[in-house]
Tab-separated table of C-alpha atoms and ligand atoms in Angstrom:
chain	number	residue	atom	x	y	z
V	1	UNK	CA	122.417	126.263	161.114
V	2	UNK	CA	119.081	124.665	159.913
V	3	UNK	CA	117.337	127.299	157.365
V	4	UNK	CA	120.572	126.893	155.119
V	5	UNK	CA	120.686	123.001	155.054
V	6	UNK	CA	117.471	123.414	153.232
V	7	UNK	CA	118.877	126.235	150.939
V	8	UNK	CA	116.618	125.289	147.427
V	9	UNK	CA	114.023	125.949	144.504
V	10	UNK	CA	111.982	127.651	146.874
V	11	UNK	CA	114.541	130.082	147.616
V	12	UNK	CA	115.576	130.340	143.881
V	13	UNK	CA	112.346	131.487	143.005
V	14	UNK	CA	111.737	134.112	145.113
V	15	UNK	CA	115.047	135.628	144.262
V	16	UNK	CA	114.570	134.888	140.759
V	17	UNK	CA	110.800	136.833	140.998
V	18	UNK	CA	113.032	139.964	142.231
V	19	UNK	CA	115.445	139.688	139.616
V	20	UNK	CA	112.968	139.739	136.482
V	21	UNK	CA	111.308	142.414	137.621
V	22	UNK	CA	114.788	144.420	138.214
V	23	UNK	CA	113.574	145.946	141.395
V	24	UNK	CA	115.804	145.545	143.919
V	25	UNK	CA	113.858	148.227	146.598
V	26	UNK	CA	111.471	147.833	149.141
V	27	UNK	CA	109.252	150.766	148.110
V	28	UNK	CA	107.245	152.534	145.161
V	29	UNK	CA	107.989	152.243	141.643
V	30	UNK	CA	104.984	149.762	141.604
V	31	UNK	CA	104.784	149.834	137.762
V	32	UNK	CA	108.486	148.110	137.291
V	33	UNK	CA	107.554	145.614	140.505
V	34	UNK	CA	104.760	144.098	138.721
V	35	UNK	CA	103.304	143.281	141.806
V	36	UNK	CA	106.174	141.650	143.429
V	37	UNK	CA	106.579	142.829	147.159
V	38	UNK	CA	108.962	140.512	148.496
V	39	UNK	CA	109.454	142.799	152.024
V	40	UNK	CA	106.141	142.910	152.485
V	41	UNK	CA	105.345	139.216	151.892
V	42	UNK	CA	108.435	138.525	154.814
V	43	UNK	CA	106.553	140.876	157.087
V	44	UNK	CA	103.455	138.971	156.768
V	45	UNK	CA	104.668	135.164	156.781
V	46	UNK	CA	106.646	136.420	160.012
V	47	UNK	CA	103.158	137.933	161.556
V	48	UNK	CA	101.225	134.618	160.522
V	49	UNK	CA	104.195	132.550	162.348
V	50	UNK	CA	104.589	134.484	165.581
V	51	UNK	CA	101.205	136.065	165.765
V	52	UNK	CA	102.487	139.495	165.927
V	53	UNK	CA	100.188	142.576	165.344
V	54	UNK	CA	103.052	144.425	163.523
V	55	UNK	CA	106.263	143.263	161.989
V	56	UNK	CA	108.983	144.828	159.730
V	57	UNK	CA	111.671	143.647	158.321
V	58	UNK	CA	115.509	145.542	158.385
V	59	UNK	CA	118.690	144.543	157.123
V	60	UNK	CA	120.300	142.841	159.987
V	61	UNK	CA	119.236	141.205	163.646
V	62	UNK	CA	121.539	143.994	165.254
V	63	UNK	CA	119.547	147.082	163.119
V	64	UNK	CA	116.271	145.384	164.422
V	65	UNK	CA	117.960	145.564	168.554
V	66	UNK	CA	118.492	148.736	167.955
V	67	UNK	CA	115.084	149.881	166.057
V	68	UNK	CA	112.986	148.123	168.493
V	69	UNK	CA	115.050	149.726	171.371
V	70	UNK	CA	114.769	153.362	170.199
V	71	UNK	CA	111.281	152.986	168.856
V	72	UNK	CA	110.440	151.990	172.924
V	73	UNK	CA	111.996	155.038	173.997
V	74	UNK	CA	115.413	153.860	175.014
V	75	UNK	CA	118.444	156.566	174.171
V	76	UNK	CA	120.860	158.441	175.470
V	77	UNK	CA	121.934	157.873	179.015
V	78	UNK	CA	119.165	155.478	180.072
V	79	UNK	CA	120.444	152.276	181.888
V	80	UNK	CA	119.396	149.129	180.705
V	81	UNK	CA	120.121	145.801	182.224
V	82	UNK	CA	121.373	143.292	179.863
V	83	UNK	CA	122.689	139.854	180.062
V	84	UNK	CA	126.842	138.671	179.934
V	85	UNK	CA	125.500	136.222	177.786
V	86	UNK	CA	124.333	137.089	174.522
V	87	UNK	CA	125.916	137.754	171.036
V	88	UNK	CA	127.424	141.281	171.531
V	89	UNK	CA	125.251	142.928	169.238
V	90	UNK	CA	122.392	143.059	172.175
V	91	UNK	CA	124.834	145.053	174.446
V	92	UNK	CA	126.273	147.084	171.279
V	93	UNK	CA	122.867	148.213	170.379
V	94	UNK	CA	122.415	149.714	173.618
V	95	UNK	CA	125.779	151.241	173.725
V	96	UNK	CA	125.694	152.858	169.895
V	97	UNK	CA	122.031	154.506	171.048
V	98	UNK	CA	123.811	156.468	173.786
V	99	UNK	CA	122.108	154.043	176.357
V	100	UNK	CA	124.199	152.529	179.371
V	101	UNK	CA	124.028	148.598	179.924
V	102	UNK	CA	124.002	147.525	183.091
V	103	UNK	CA	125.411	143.409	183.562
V	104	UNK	CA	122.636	140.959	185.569
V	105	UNK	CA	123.178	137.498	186.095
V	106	UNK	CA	121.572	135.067	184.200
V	107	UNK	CA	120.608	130.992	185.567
V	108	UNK	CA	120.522	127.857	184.271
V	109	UNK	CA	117.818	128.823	181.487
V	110	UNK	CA	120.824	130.864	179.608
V	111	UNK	CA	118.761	133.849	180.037
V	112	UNK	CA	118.692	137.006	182.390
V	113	UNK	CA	116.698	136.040	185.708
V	114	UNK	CA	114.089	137.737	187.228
V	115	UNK	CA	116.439	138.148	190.250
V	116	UNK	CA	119.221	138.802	188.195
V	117	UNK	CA	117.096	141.590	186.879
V	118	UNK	CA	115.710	142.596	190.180
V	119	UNK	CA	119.149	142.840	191.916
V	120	UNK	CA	120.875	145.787	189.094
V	121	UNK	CA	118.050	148.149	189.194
V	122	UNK	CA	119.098	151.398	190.297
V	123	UNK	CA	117.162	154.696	190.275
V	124	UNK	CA	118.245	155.431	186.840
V	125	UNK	CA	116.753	152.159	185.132
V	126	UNK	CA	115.389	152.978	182.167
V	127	UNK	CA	114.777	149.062	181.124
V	128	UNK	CA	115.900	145.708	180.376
V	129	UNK	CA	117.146	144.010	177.055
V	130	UNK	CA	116.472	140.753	177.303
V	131	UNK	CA	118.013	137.899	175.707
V	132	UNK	CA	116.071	134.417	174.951
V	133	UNK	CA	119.675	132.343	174.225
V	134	UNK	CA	120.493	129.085	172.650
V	135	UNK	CA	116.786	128.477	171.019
V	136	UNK	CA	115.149	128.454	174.316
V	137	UNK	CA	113.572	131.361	176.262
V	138	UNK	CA	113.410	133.371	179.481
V	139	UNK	CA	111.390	132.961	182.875
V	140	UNK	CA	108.501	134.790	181.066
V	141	UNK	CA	105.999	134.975	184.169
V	142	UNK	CA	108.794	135.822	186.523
V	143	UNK	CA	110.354	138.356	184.806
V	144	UNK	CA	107.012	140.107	183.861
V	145	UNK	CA	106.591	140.519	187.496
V	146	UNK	CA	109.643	142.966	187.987
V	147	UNK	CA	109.243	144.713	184.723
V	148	UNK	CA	105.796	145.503	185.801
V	149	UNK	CA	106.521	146.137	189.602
V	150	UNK	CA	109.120	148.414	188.389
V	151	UNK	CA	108.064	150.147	185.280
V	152	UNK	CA	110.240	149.324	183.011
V	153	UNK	CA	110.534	148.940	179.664
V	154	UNK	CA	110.984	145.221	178.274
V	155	UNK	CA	112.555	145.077	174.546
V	156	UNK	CA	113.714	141.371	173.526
V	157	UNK	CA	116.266	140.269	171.670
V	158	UNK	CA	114.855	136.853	170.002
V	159	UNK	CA	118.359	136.623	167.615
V	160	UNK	CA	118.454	132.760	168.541
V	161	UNK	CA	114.982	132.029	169.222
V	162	UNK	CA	112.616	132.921	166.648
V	163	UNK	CA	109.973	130.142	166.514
V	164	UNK	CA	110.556	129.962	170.305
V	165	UNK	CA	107.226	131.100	172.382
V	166	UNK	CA	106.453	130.785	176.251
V	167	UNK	CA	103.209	129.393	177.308
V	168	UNK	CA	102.117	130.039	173.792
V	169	UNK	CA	103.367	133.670	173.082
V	170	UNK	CA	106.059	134.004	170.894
V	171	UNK	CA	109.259	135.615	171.946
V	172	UNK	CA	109.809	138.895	171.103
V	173	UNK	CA	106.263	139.712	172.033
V	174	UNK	CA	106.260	140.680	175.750
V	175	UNK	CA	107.635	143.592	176.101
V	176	UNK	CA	107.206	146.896	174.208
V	177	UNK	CA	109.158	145.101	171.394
V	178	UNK	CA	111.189	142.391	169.812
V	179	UNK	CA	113.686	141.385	167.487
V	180	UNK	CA	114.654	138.300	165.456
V	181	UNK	CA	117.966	137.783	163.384
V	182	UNK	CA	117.813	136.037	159.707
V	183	UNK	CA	122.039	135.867	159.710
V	184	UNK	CA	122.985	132.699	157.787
V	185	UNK	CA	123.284	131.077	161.221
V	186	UNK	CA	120.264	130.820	162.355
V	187	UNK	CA	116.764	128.722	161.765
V	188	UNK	CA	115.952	130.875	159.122
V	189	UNK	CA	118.386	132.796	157.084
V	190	UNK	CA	117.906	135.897	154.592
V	191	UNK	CA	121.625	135.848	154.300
V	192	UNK	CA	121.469	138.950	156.021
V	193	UNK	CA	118.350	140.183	157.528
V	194	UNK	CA	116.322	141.037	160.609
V	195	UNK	CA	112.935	141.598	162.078
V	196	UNK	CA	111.214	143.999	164.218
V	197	UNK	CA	108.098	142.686	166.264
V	198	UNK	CA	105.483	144.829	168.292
V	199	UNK	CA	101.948	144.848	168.736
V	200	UNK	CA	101.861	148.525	169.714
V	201	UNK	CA	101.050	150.607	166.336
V	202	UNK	CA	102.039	153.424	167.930
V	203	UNK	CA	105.688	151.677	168.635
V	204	UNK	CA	105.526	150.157	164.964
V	205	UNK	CA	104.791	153.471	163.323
V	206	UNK	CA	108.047	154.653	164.893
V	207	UNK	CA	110.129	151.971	164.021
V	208	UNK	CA	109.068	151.536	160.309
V	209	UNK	CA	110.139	155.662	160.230
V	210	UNK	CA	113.488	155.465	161.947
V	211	UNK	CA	114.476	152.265	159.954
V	212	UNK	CA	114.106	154.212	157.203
V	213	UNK	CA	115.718	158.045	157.648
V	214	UNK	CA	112.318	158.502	159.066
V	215	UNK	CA	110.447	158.495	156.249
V	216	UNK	CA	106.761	157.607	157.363
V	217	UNK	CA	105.936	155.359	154.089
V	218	UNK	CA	102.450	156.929	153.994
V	219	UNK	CA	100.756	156.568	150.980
V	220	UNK	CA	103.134	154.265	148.997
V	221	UNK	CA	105.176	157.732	147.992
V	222	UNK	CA	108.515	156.883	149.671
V	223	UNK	CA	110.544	160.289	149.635
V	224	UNK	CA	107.892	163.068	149.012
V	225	UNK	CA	105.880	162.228	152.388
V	226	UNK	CA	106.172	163.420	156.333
V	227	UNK	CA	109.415	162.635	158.042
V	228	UNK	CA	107.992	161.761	161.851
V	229	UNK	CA	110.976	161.357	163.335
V	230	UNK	CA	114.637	161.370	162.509
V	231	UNK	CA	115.811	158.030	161.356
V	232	UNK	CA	118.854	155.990	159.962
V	233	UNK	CA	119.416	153.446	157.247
V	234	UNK	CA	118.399	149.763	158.486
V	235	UNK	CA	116.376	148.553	155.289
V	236	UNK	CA	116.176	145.295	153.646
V	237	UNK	CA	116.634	144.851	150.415
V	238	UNK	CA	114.099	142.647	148.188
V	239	UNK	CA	116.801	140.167	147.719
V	240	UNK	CA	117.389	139.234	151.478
V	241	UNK	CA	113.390	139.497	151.619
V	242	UNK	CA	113.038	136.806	149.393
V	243	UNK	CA	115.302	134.267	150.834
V	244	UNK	CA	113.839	135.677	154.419
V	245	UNK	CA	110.252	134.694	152.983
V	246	UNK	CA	110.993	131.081	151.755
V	247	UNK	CA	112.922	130.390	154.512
V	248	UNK	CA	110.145	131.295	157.085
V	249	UNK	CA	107.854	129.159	156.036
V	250	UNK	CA	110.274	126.329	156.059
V	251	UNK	CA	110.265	126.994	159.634
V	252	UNK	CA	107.648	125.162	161.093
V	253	UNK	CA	109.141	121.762	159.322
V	254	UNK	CA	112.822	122.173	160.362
V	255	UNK	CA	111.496	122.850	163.994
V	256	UNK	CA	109.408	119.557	163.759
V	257	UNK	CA	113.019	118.095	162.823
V	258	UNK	CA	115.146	120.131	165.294
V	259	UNK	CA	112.409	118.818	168.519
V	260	UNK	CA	112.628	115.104	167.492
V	261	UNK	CA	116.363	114.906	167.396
V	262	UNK	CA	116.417	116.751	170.466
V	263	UNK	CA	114.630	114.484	172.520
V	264	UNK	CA	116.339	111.777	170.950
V	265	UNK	CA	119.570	113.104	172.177
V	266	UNK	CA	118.226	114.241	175.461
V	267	UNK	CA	116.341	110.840	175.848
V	268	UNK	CA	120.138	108.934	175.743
V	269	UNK	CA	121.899	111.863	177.744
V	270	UNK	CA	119.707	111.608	180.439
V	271	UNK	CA	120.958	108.046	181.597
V	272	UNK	CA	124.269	109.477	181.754
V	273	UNK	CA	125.182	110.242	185.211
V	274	UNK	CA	126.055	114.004	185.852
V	275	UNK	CA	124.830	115.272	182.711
V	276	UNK	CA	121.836	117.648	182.940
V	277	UNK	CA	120.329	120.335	180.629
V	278	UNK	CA	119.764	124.098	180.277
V	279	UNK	CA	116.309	124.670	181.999
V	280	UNK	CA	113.181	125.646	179.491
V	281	UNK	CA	111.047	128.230	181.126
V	282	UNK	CA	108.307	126.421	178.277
V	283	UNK	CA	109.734	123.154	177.414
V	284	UNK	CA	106.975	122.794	174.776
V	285	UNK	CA	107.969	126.403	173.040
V	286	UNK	CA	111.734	125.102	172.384
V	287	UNK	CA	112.756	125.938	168.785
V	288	UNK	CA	115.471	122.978	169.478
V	289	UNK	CA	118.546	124.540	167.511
V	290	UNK	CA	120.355	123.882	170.511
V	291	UNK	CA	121.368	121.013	172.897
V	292	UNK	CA	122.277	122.447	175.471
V	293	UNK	CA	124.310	119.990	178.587
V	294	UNK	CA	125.348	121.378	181.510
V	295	UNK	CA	128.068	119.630	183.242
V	296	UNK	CA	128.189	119.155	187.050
V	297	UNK	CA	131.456	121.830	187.564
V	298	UNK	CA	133.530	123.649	184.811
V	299	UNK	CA	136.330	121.670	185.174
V	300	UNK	CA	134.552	118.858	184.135
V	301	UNK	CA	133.169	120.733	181.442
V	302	UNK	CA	136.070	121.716	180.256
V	303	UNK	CA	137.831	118.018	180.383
V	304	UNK	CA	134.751	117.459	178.324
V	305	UNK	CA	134.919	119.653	175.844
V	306	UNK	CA	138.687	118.297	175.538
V	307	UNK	CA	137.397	115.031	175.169
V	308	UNK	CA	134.872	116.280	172.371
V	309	UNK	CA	137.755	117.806	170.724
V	310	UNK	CA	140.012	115.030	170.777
V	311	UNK	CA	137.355	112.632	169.578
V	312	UNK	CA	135.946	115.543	166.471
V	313	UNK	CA	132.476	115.037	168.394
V	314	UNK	CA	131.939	119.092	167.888
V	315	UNK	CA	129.819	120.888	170.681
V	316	UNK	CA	131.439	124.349	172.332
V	317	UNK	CA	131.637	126.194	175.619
V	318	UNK	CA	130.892	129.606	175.625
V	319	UNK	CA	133.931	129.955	178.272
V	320	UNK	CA	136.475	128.395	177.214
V	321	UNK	CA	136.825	129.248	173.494
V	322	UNK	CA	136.442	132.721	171.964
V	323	UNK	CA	133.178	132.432	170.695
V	324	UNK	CA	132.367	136.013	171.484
V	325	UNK	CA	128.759	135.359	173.478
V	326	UNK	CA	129.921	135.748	177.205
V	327	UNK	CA	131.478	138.964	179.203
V	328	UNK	CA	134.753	137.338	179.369
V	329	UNK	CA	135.655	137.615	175.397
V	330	UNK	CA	134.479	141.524	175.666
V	331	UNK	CA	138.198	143.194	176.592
V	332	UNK	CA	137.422	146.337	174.577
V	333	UNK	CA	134.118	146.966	176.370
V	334	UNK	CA	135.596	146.523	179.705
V	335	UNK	CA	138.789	148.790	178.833
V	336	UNK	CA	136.342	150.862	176.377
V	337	UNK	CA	138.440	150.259	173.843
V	338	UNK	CA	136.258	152.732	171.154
V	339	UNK	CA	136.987	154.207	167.634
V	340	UNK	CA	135.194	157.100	168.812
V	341	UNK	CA	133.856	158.586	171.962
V	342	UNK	CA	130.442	156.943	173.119
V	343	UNK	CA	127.975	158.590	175.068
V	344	UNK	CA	128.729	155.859	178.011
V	345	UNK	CA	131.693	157.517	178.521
V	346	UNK	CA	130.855	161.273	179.318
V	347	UNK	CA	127.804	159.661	180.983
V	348	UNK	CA	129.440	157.506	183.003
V	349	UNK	CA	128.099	154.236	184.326
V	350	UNK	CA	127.289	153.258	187.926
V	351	UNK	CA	128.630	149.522	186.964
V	352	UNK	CA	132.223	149.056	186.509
V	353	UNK	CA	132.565	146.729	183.410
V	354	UNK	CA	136.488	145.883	184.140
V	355	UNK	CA	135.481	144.828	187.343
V	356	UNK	CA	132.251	143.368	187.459
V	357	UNK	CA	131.495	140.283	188.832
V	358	UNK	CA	128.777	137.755	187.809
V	359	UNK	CA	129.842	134.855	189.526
V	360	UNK	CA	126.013	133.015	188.884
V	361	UNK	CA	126.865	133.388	184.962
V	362	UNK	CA	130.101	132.444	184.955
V	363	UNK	CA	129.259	129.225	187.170
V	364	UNK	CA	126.195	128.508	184.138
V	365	UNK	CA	128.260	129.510	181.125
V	366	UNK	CA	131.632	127.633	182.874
V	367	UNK	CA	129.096	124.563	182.798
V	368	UNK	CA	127.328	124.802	179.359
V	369	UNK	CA	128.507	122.665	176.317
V	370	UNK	CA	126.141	123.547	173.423
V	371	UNK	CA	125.587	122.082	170.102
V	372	UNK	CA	123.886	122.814	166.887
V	373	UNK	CA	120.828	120.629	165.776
V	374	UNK	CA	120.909	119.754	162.124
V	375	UNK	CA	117.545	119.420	160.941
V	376	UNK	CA	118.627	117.083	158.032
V	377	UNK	CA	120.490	114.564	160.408
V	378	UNK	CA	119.195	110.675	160.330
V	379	UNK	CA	118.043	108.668	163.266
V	380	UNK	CA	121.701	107.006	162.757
V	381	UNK	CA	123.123	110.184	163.186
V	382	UNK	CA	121.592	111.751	165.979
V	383	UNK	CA	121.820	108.256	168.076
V	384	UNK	CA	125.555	108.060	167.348
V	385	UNK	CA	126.085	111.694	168.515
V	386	UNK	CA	124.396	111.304	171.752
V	387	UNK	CA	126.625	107.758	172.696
V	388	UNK	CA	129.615	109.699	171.834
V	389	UNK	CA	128.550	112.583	173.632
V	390	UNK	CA	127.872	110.460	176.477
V	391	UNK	CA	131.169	108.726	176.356
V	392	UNK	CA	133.233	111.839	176.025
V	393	UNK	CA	131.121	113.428	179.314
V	394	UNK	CA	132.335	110.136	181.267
V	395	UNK	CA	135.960	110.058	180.542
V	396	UNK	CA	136.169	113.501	181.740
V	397	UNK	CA	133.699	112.820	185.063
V	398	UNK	CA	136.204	110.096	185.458
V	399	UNK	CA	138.743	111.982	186.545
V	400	UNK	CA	136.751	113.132	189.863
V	401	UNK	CA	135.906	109.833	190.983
U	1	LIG	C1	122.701	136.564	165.781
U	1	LIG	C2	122.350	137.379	166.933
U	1	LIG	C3	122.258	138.758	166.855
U	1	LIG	C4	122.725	139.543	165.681
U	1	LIG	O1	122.035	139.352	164.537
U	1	LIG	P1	122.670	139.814	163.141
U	1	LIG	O2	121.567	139.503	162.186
U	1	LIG	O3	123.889	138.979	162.909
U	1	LIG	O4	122.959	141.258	163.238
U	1	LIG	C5	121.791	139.447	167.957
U	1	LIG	N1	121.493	138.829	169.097
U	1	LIG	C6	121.607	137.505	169.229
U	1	LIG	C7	121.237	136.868	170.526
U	1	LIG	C8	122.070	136.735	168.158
U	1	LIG	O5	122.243	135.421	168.310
C-alpha cells in the first residue's frame, strides 16, 4: 500500500490547514474557510494527473462506482456485464442501483475481455462495468470496439489503477465515466475517499448533484439552490480531501518507485522457467502496485503459494484464500443472501449466479500469485524478494517433473 508508506508533513499540513480554520465541509461558509478549499484542490490535482475534463471527489471508491454509474444512466433493471474478478464493491454498486450484473470472463490481463464482453450480451444490455485490476488495465482498443459496435455504455472502475493509462489515456476516461478509490490500500490514500472522472459536463453536472442529495452547487449557496435530480449522501469531507490532495501529488514519485522495482523483480523472474506475468494491454501505463506471476497450472500455483507461506515470502492467490476479489468467495450473491429485497430479485436475471460458469477466469485467477510493491523497498530488498520468489516457484514446479 504505497501512498501510506509515505504518510508525512505534507499530509499534516493539509489536515492541519482544515483544522484551524474549523471547517470541516466541502461547501459555503467561505468567511470561516479563509480560503481553504481542500475538496476542490483534490479535484484539481486529480484533473492535472489524469487529464480529466471533470473530476469530483466522494467519500469512498464504492460511492464514486455507483455515482459514475447512475450519472451514465445505469438503474433499475438494466444488465450490465461485469467481471468475477474485482473487489465486490464494482458488482455491489450495480446491484444496490437496481441494475442486474451479468458475469464475463476475463484473460490473462486480469480484466474483462473484449470477447468475454462480446459473448454475455443479451438484448437487454444496458452496459459494461469494467474493471482495470491489480494496477494494470484492460484491452482498451479491443474492448472499445464492442462497446461501440453495440451501444453500450462503458463506466470504469479504476479502484486499483489510478495513475494507470492505456496508450496515454488514463483509466477511467473511456467510457461515459470513471472511478478511482483513495481507501488506505491503495497508491494514494485519503483514508477514506473516492473520485469520480468524466469529460462529459453534462454527465459531471449529474454526478456532482446526486453525490450530494442533488443539490446542484450553483452559485456557491449549497442548500437554497435547484435540486436537478434526486440524489444521496456520497460527500467527502475536507479532512479526507486533504490527505487525498497530498497524497496525489506524491503519486507520480511512488509510481517512479513502484516501475523500477517492478522490472527489477520481473527482470530476475523471467529466467525462471514456467513463471510468466499478467499481460499489460499498455506495458508503459502500469502504475506497478502489483507483481503479478502467473504460474503454468493452479496446482502449481497453489504448491507455490504453500511454498511462499512456509518460507513468510508473502504474495496471495485470489483463489485459494478468502480475499474476497473473485466469484468464488461471493456465497451470498450466488444464494442472494440479502438484508432486504433487491430489485435483482423481482427482476430476475437471465444469468444464474449459483451456477455460472467462467471456466477462462477461474483458469487466470487459479494461476495468479500477486504481490504488493512497496515503494520504499531498497535494491537489497526487492533483489532478495525476487530469488526467493523464484526459489519458492521451483520447489513447487518440482513436483511435476
Ligand atoms: C478498493 C476498490 C474498490 C472500493 O473502493 P473503496 O474506496 O474501498 O470503497 C472498488 N473497486 C476496486 C477494483 C477496488 O480495488
Amino acid at each position: 500500500m504505497p501512498g501510506t508508506e509515505l504518510f508525512g508533513s505534507e499530509e499534516r499540513k493539509e489536515i492541519n490547514d482544515v483544522l484551524e480554520t474549523g471547517m470541516l465541509f466541502r461547501y459555503n461558509h467561505d468567511q470561516q474557510r479563509n480560503g481553504i478549499w481542500k475538496a476542490r484542490e483534490f479535484e484539481a490535482e486529480v484533473r492535472q494527473l489524469t487529464g480529466a475534463k471533470y473530476v469530483h471527489a466522494v467519500c469512498n471508491g464504492t460511492a464514486a462506482i455507483a455515482t459514475a454509474l447512475a450519472a451514465s444512466g445505469i438503474g433499475a433493471g438494466d444488465e450490465v456485464i461485469v467481471p468475477p474478478f474485482t473487489f465486490i464493491a464494482s458488482v455491489e454498486a450495480v446491484l444496490f442501483l437496481g441494475a442486474i450484473p451479468i458475469f464475463a470472463e476475463i484473460d490473462e490481463t486480469l480484466c474483462l475481455s473484449a470477447e468475454g464482453i462480446e459473448k454475455a450480451i443479451t438484448p437487454k444490455t444496458k452496459g459494461v462495468c469494467l474493471v482495470h485490476m491489480c494496477g494494470g488495465m484492460a484491452d482498451m482498443d479491443a474492448i472499445m470496439k464492442v462497446v461501440n459496435d453495440y451501444n453500450l455504455v462503458l463506466v470504469e472502475d479504476a479502484g486499483q489503477a489510478f495513475a494507470a493509462s492505456y496508450k496515454g489515456t488514463a483509466t477511467g476516461l473511456f467510457g461515459t465515466a470513471g472511478s478511482y478509490s483513495f481507501d488506505f490500500f491503495k497508491i494514494a490514500t485519503a483514508g477514506e475517499g473516492g473520485i469520480f472522472v468524466t469529460n462529459d459536463e453534462e454527465v459531471y453536472k449529474i454526478a456532482d448533484a446526486y453525490a450530494d442529495h442533488g443539490h446542484n452547487h450553483e452559485g456557491n449557496n449549497r442548500g437554497m439552490e435547484q435540486h436537478p435530480v434526486l440524489g444521496f449522501n456520497y460527500r467527502i469531507s475536507e479532512l479526507h480531501a486533504a490527505v487525498g490532495l497530498a497524497q496525489t501529488r506524491k503519486v507520480p514519485q511512488i509510481r517512479e518507485a513502484n516501475r523500477k522495482h517492478k522490472k527489477m523483480l520481473v527482470d530476475i523472474l523471467s529466467q525462471t522457467e514456467g513463471i510468466s506475468f499478467a499481460r499489460l494491454a499498455d506495458p508503459d501505463g502500469d502504475s506497478a502496485t502489483f507483481l503479478n506471476l502467473l504460474l503454468p497450472d493452479t496446482d502449481t500455483a497453489k504448491r507455490t503459494v504453500a511454498e511462499l507461506n512456509k518460507s513468510g515470502v508473502g504474495g496471495f492467490n485470489y483463489w485459494y484464500t478468502n480475499m474476497y476479489h473473485f466469484v468464488n468467495q461471493w456465497d451470498h450473491l450466488k444464494q442472494m443472501r440479502t438484508a432486504a429485497a433487491l430489485p435483482v430479485q423481482k427482476f430476475g436475471s437471465s444469468q444464474d449466479y449459483a451456477a455460472m460458469e467462467l471456466p477462462k477466469s477461474q483458469e487466470v485467477v487459479g494461476r495468479l500469485i500477486s504481490f504488493g510493491i512497496r515503494c520504499t523497498w531498497t535494491e537489497e530488498e526487492v533483489t532478495a524478494l525476487a530469488n526467493n520468489i523464484a526459489k519458492c516457484a521451483q520447489a513447487a514446479m518440482m513436483v511435476n517433473a
